[in-house]
Short mmCIF file of C-alpha atoms and ligand atoms in Angstrom, two decimals:
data_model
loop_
_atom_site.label_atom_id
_atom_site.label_comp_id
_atom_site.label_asym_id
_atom_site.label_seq_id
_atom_site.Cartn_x
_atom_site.Cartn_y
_atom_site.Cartn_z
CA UNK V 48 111.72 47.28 -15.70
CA UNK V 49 108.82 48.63 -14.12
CA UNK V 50 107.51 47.63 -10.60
CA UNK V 51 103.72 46.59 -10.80
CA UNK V 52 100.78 46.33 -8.20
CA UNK V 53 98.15 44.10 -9.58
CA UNK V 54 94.97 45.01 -7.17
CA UNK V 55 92.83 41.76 -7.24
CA UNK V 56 94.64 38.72 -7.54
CA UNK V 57 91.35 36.70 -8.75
CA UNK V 58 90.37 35.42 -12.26
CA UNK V 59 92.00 38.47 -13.91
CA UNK V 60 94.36 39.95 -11.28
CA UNK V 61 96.69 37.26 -10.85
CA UNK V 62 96.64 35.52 -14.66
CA UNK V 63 98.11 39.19 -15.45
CA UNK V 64 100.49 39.63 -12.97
CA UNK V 65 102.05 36.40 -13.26
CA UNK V 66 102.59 37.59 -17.22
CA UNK V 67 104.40 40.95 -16.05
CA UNK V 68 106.37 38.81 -13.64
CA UNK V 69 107.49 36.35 -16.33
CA UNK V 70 109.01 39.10 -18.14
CA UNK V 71 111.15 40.04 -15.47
CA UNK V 72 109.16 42.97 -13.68
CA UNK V 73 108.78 42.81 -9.81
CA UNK V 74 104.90 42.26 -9.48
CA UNK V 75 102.93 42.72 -5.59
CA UNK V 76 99.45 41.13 -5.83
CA UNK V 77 97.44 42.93 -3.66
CA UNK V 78 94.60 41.44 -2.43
CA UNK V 79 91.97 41.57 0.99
CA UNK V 80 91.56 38.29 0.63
CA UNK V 81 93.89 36.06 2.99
CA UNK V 82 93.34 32.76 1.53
CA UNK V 83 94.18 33.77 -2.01
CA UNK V 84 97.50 36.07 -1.19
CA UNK V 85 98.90 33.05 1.46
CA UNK V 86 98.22 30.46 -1.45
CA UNK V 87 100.12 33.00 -3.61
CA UNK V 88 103.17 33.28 -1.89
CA UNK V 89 103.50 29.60 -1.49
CA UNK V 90 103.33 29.25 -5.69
CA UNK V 91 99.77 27.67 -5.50
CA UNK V 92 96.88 29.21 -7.20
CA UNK V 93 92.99 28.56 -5.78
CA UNK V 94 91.66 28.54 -9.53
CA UNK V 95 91.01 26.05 -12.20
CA UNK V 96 93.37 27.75 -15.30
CA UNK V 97 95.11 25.78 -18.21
CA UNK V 98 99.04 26.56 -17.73
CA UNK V 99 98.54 29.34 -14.88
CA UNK V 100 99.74 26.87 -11.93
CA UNK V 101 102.53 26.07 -13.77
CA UNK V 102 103.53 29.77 -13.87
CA UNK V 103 102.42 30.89 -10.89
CA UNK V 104 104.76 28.42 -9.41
CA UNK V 105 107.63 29.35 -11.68
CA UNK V 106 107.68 33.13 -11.07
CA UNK V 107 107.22 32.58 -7.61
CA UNK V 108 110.14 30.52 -6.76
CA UNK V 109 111.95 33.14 -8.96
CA UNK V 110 110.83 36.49 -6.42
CA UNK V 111 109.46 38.20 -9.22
CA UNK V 112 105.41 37.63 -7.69
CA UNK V 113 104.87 37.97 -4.30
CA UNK V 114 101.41 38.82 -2.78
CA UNK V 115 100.15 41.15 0.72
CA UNK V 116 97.04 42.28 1.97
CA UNK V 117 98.02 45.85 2.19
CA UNK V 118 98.44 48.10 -1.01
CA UNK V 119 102.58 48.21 -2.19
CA UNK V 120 103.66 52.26 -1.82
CA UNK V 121 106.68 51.37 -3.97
CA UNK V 122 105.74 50.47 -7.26
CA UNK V 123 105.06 52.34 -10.62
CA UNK V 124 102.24 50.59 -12.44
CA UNK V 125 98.37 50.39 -10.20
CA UNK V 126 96.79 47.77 -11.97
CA UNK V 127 93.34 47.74 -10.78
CA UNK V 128 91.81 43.77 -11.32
CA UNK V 129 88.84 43.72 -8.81
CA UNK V 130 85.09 42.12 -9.31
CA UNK V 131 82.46 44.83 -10.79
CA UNK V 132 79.00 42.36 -9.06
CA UNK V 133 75.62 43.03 -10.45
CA UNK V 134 73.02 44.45 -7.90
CA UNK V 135 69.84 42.74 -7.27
CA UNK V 136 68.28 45.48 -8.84
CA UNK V 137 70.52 44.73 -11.99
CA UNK V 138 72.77 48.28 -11.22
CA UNK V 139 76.17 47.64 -11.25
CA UNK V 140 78.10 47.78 -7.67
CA UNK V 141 81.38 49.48 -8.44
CA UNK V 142 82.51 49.28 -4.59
CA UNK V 143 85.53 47.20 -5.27
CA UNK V 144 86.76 49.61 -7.75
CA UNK V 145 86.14 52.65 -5.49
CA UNK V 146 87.82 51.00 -2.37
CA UNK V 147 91.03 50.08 -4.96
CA UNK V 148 90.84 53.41 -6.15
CA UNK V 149 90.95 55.11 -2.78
CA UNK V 150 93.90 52.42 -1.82
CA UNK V 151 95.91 53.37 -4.01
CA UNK V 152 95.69 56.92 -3.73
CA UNK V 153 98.18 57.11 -0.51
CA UNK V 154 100.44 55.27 -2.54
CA UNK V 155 101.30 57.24 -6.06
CA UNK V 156 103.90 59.40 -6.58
CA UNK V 157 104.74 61.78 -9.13
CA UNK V 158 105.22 59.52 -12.15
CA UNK V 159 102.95 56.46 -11.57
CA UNK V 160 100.63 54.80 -13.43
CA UNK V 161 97.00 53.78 -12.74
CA UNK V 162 95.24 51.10 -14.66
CA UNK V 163 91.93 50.22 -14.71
CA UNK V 164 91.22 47.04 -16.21
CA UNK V 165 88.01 45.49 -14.27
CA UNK V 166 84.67 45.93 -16.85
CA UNK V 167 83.21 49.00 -15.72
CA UNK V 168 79.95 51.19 -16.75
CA UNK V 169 80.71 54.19 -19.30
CA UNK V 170 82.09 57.24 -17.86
CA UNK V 171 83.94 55.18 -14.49
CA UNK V 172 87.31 56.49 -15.11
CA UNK V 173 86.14 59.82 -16.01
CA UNK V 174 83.55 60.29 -13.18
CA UNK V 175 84.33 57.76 -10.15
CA UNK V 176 88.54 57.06 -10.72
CA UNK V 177 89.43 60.51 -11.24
CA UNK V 178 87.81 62.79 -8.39
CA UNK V 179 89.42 60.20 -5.99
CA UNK V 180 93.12 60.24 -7.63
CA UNK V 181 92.64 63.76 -7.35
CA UNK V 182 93.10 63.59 -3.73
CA UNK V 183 97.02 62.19 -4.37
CA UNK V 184 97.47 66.28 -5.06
CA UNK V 185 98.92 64.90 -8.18
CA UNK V 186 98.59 66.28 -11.31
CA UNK V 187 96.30 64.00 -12.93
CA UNK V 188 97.10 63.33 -16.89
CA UNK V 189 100.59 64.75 -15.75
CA UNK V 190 101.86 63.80 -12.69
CA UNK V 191 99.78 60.74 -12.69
CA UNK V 192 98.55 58.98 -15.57
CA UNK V 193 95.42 57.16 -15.76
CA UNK V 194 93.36 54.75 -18.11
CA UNK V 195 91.15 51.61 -18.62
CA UNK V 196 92.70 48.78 -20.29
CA UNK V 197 89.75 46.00 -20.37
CA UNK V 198 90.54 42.59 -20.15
CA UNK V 199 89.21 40.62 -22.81
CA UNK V 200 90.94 37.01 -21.91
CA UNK V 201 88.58 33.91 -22.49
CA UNK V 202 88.56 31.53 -19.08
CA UNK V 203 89.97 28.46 -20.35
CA UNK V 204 92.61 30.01 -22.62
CA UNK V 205 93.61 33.10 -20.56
CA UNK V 206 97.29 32.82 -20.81
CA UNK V 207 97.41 32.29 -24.65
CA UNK V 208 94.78 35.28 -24.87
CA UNK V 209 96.72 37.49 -22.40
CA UNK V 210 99.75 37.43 -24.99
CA UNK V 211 98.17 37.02 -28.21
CA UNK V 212 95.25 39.41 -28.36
CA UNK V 213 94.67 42.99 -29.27
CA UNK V 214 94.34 45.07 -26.41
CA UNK V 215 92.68 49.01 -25.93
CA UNK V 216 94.44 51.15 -24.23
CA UNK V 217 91.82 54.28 -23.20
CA UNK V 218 93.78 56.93 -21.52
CA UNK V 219 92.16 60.64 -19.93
CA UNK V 220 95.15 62.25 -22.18
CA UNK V 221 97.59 61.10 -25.07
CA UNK V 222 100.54 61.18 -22.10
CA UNK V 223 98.49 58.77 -20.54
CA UNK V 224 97.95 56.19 -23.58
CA UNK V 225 101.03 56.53 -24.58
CA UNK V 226 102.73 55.06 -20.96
CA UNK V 227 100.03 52.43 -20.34
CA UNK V 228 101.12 51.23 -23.91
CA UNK V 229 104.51 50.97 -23.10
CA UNK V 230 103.58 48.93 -19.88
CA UNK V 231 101.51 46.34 -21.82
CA UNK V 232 103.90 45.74 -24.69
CA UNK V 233 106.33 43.93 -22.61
CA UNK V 234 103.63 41.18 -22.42
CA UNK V 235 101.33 41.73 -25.54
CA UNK V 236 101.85 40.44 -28.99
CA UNK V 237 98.93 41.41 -30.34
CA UNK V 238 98.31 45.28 -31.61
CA UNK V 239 97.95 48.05 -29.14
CA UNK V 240 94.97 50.47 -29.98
CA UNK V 241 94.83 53.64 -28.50
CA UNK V 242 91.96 55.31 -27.54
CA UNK V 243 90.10 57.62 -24.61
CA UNK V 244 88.78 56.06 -21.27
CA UNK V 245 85.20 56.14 -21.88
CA UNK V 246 85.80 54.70 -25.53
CA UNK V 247 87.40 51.93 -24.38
CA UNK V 248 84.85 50.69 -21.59
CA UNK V 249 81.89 51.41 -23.96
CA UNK V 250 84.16 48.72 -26.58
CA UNK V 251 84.54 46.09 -24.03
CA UNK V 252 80.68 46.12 -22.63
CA UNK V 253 79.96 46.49 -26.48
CA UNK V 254 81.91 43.13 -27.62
CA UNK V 255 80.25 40.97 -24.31
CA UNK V 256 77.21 42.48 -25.64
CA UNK V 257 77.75 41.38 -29.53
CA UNK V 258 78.04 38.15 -28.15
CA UNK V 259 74.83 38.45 -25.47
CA UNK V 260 72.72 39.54 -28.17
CA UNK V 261 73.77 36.49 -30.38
CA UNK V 262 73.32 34.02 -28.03
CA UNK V 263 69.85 35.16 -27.29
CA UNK V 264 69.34 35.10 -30.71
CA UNK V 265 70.04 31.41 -31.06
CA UNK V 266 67.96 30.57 -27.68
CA UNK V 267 65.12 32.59 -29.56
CA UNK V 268 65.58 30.18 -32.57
CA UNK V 269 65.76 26.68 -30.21
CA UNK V 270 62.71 28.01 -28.66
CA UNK V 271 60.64 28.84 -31.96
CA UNK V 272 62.22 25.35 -33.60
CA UNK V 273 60.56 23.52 -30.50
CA UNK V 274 57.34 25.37 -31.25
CA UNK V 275 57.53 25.16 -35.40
CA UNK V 276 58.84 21.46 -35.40
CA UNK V 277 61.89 22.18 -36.42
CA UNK V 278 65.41 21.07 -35.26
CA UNK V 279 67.21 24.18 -34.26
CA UNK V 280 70.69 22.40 -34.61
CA UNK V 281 70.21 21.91 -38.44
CA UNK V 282 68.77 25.05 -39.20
CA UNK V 283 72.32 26.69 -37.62
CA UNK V 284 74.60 24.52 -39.79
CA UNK V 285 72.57 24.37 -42.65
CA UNK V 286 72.37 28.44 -42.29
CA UNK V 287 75.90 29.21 -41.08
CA UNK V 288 76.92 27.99 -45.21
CA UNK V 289 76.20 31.31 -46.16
CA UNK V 290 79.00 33.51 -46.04
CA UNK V 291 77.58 36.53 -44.38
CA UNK V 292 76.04 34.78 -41.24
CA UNK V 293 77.13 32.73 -38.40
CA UNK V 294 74.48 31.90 -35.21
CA UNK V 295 75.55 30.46 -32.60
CA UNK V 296 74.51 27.52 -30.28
CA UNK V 297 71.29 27.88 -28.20
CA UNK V 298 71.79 26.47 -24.58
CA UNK V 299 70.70 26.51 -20.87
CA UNK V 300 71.32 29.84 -20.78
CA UNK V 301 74.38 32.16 -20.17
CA UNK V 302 77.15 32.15 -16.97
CA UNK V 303 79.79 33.63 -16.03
CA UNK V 304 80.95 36.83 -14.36
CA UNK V 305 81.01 38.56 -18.00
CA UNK V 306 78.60 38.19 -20.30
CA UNK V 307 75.47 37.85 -18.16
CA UNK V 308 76.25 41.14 -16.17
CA UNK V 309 77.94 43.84 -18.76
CA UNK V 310 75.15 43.83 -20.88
CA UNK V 311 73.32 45.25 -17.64
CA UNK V 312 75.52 48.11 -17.11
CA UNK V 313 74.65 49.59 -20.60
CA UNK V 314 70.87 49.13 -19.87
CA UNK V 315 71.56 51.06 -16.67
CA UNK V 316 72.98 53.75 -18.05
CA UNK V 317 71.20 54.33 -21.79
CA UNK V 318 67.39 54.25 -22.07
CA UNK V 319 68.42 52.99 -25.53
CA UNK V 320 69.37 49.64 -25.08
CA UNK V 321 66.56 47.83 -25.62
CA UNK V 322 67.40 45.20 -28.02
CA UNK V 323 70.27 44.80 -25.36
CA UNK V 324 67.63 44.18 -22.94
CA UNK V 325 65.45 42.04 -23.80
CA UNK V 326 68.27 39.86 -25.48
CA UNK V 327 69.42 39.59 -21.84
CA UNK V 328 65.59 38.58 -20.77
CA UNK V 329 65.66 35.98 -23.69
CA UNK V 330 69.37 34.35 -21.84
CA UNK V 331 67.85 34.56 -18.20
CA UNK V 332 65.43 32.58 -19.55
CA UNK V 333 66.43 29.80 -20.57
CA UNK V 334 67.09 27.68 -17.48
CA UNK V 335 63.05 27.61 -17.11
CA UNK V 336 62.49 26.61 -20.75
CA UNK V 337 64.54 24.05 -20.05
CA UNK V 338 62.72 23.13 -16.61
CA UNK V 339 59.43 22.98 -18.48
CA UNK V 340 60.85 20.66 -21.13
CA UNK V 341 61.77 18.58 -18.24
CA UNK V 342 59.03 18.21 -16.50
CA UNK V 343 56.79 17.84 -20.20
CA UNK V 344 59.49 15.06 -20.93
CA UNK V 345 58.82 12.76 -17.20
CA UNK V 346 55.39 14.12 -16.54
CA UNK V 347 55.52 16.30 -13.77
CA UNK V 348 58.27 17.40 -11.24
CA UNK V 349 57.55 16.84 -7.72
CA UNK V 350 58.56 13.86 -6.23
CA UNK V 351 60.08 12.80 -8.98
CA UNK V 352 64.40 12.69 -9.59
CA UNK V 353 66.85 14.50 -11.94
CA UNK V 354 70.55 14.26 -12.52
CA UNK V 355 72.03 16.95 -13.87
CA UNK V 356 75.42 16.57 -15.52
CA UNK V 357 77.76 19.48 -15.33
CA UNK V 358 77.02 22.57 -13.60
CA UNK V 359 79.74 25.30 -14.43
CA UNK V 360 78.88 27.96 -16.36
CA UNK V 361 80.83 26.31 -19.16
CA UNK V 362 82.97 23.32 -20.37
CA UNK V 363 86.02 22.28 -18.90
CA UNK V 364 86.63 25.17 -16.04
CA UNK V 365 85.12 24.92 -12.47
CA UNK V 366 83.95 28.53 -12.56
CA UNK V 367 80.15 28.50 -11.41
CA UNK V 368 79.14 31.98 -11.05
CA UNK V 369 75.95 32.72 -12.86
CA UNK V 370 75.75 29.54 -14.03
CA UNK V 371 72.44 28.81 -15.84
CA UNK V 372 72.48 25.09 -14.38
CA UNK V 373 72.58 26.58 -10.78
CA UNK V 374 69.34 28.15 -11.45
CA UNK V 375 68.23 25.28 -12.73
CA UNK V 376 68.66 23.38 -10.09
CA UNK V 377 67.99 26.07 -7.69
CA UNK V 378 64.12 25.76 -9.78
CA UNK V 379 63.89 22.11 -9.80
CA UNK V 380 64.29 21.80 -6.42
CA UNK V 381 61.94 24.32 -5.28
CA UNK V 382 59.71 22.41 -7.00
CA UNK V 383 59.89 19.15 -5.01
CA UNK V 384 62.33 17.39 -7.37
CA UNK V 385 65.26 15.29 -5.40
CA UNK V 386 68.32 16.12 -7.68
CA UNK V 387 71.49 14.41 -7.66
CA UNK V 388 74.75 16.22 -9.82
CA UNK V 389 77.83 15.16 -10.86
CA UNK V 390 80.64 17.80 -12.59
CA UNK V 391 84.37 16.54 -12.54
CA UNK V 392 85.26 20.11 -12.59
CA UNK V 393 82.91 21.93 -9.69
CA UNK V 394 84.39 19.65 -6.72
CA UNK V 395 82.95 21.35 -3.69
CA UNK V 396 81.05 24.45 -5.67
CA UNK V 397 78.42 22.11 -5.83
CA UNK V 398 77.12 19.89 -2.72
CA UNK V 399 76.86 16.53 -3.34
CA UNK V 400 78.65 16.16 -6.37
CA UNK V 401 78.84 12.79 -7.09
CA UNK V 402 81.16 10.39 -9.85
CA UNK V 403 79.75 10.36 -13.69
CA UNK V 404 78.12 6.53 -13.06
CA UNK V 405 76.81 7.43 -9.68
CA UNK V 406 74.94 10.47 -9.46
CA UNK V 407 72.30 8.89 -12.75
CA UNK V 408 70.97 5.84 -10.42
CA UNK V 409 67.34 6.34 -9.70
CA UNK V 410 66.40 9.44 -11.33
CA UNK V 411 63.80 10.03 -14.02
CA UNK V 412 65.60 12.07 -16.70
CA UNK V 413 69.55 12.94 -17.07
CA UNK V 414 70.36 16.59 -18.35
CA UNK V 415 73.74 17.25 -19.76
CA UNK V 416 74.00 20.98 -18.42
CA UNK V 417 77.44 21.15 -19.57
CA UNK V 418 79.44 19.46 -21.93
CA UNK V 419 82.87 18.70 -20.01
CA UNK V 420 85.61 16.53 -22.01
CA UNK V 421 85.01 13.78 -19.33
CA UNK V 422 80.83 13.02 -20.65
CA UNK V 423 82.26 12.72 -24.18
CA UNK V 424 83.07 8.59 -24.22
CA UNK V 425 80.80 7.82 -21.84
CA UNK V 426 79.10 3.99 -21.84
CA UNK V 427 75.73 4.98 -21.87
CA UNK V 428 74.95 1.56 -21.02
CA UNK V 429 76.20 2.26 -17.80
CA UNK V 430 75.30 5.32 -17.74
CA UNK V 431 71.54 4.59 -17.63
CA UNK V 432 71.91 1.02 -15.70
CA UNK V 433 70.45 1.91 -12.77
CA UNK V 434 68.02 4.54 -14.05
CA UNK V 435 64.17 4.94 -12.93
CA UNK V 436 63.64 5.87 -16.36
CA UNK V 437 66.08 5.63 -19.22
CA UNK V 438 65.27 9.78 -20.70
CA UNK V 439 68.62 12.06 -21.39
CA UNK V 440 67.84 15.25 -22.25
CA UNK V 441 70.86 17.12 -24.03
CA UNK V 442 71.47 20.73 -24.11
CA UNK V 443 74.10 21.17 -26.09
CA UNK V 444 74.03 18.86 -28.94
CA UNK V 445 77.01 16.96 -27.32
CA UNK V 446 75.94 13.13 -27.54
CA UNK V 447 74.91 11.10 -30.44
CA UNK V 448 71.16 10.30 -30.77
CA UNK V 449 72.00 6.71 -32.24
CA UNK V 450 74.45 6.17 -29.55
CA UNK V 451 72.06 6.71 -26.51
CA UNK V 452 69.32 4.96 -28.12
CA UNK V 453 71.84 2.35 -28.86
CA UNK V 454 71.68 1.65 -24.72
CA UNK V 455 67.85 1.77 -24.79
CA UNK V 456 67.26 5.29 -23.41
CA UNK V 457 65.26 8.20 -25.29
CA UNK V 458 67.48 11.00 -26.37
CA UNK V 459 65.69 14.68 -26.08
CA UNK V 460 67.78 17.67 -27.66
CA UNK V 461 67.26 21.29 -26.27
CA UNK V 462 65.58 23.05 -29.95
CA UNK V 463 64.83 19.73 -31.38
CA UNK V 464 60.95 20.43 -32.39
CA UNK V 465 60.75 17.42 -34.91
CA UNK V 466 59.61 14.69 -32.41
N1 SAJ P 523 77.25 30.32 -24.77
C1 SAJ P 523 76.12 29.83 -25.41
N2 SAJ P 523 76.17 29.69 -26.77
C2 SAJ P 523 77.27 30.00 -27.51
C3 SAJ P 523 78.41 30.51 -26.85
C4 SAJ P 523 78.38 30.65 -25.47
O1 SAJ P 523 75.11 29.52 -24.81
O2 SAJ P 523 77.23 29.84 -28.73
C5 SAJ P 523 77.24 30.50 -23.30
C6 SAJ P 523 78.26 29.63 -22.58
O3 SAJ P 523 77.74 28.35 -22.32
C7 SAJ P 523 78.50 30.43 -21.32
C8 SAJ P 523 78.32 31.88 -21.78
O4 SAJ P 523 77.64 31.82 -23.02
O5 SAJ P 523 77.52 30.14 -20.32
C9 SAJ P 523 79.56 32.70 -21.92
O6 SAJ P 523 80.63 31.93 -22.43
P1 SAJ P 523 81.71 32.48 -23.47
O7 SAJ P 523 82.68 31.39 -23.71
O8 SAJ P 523 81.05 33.04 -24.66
O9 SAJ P 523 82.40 33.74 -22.76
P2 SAJ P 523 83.05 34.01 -21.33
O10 SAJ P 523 82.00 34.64 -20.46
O11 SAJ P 523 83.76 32.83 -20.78
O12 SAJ P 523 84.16 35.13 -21.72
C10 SAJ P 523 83.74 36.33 -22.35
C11 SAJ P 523 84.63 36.58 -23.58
N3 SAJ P 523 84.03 37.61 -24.41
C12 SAJ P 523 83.80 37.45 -25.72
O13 SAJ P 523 84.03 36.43 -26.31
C13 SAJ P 523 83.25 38.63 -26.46
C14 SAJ P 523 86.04 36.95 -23.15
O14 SAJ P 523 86.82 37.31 -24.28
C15 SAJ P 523 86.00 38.10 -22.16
O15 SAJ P 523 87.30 38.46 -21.71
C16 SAJ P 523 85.19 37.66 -20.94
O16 SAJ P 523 83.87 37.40 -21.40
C17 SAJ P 523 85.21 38.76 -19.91
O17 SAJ P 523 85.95 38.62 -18.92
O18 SAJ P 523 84.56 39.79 -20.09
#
């Protein structure tokens, strides 16, 4: 069994190393950040993560996960897990994965393993990682043995993904691949693919990307429908019969640490990505389509009120980075609206967060941002008691038309062009 260092015990980091340490290996989460590594030690995790507490705890208690603030100069495996932030400028900021880098170069020995598994711009292994490990006087591709492994685990489902799906293994050499496989079959069950370094980052910015590029395409199609008359909703499941194509579902726009940055760090580094580009433009914006549908739908913004309903960046997690709704909000209130929120899952990520028949008295129009399991039985009578006036706007085709008109309110749908 192989001794692991899991650098970044966040969203990524500690999901992983809580799977190595489940399988018996000794695993040292290594992380700057004091809050996270105390809660750590004590079996608690600071995330919202289907099944992760539970198995935090359990390895924990066991002594096969422990967590510091200073980088472990004992173990085999570097797994590098840290944040790769977007600029303002829409560059990539790769300090995290320098500062790891340079961590753990005091600490490798003849034999040990560095991973890289945070999404990274082409070419980081290759031109950032490896002139620092060089400094280790090591041997690199011999006496140290590098490679990016991307993560490609689904918030929400992380644990089942961790275990079940393919993974890429990009190595600087074959001795390289090889070893990293061996480390990730003692938690994989899906197939291993081997491949080189820069390979595998350009796959996993190319598969957020796929996915980017398809979203924007639907957004494009809810924007058109609202133009055209047309209800986007049944164009995409009258469409998706054909065998050969499958959109998928326009919304506020697209969150989360993931797909609303990688796309960015291709369009930094290849004048070529265009389509790339502007398919990101087309996502970013979408939280002011849906402002001006808001403010077309109550007549005007300032002064008046809007609830918004659900604020992560999607369902049933209480992740809010780059969350569409933020901005949203962020716009709506900058324009002299008084906005009240309410998200079961956010709890203090958002101020003022307030209970699901609370936060809708007074205000002019409710927008279901995010479809959370706890807005799906709602009483909509209750719902829209107490409201100035009774408008929902939907944008994700979540409620039922005849049920909200059942309680006397109008029902607006995000691409719905027919009324
Ligand atoms: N969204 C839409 N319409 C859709 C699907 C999604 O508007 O039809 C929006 C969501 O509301 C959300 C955003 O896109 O705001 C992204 O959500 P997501 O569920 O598609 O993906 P993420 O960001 O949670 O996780 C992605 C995954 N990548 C792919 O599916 C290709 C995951 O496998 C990666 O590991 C993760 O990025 C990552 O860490 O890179």
């Amino acid at each position: 069994m192989k001794s692991i260092c899991v650098i970044g015990i966040g969203y990524v980091g500690l999901p992983t190393a809580a799977m190595f340490a489940s399988k018996g290996h000794r695993v040292v989460g290594y992380d700057l950040n004091e809050k996270a590594v105390n809660a750590l030690n004590k079996g608690e995790i600071i995330i919202e993560e289907p099944g992760l507490g539970d198995l935090v705890k359990d390895v924990v208690k066991k002594g096969f996960l422990t967590a510091q603030t200073t980088c472990p100069d004992d173990c085999d495996v570097y797994i590098i897990a840290v944040p790769t932030p977007i600029n303002p400028d829409k560059t990539a900021d790769m300090r995290f994965v320098e500062s790891a880098t340079r961590a753990v170069v005091p600490c490798v020995r003849k034999g040990c393993i560095v991973i890289l598994e945070s999404t990274s711009p082409p070419r980081t292994v290759e031109d950032l990682m490896l002139p620092i490990l060089k400094e280790s006087g090591l041997e690199i591709g011999e006496e140290l043995l590098v490679a990016h492994s991307p993560e490609r685990i689904l918030p929400g489902r992380v644990i089942e993904e961790l275990r079940t799906n393919s993974r890429i293994v990009g190595g600087i050499n074959e001795k390289s691949s090889v070893a990293v496989k061996e480390v990730y079959e003692s938690i994989v069950e899906g197939e291993i693919l081997l491949t080189t370094s820069t390979t595998a980052e350009m796959c996993k910015l190319m598969e957020n990307t796929f996915r980017d590029v398809n979203i924007a395409l639907a957004n494009e199609l809810a924007k058109m429908s609202e133009e055209l008359g047309v209800n986007a909703w049944d164009v995409i499941r009258m469409a998706n019969y054909h065998p050969r194509v499958n959109i998928l579902s326009p919304g506020p726009g697209v969150g989360g640490h993931c797909i609303a940055l990688d796309p960015w760090f291709l369009v930094e580094k290849s004048k070529n990505a265009k389509l790339i580009h502007q398919s990101r433009l087309n996502n970013d914006s979408m939280p002011e389509f849906v402002k001006d549908k808001i403010e077309k739908i109550i007549g005007g913004l300032n002064g008046k009120s809007v609830a918004i309903y659900g604020v992560t960046y999607k369902p049933n997690i209480d992740d809010v980075r780059e969350s569409p709704i933020m901005h949203l909000m962020d716009m709506l209130k900058g324009a002299g609206v008084n906005v009240s929120v309410c998200d079961p899952h956010a709890g203090e990520k958002v101020a003022g967060n307030k209970g699901i028949y609370d936060a809708s008295e007074g205000c002019d129009i409710l927008v279901l941002g995010v479809n959370h399991n706890e807005f799906k039985d709602v009483d909509f009578a209750k719902l829209t008691a107490k409201m100035n006036a009774k408008n929902i706007l939907d944008t994700r085709n979540f409620w039922k038309k005849t049920d909200v008109e059942a309680a006397g309110a109008k029902y607006y749908l995000l691409g719905d062009g027919t009324r």
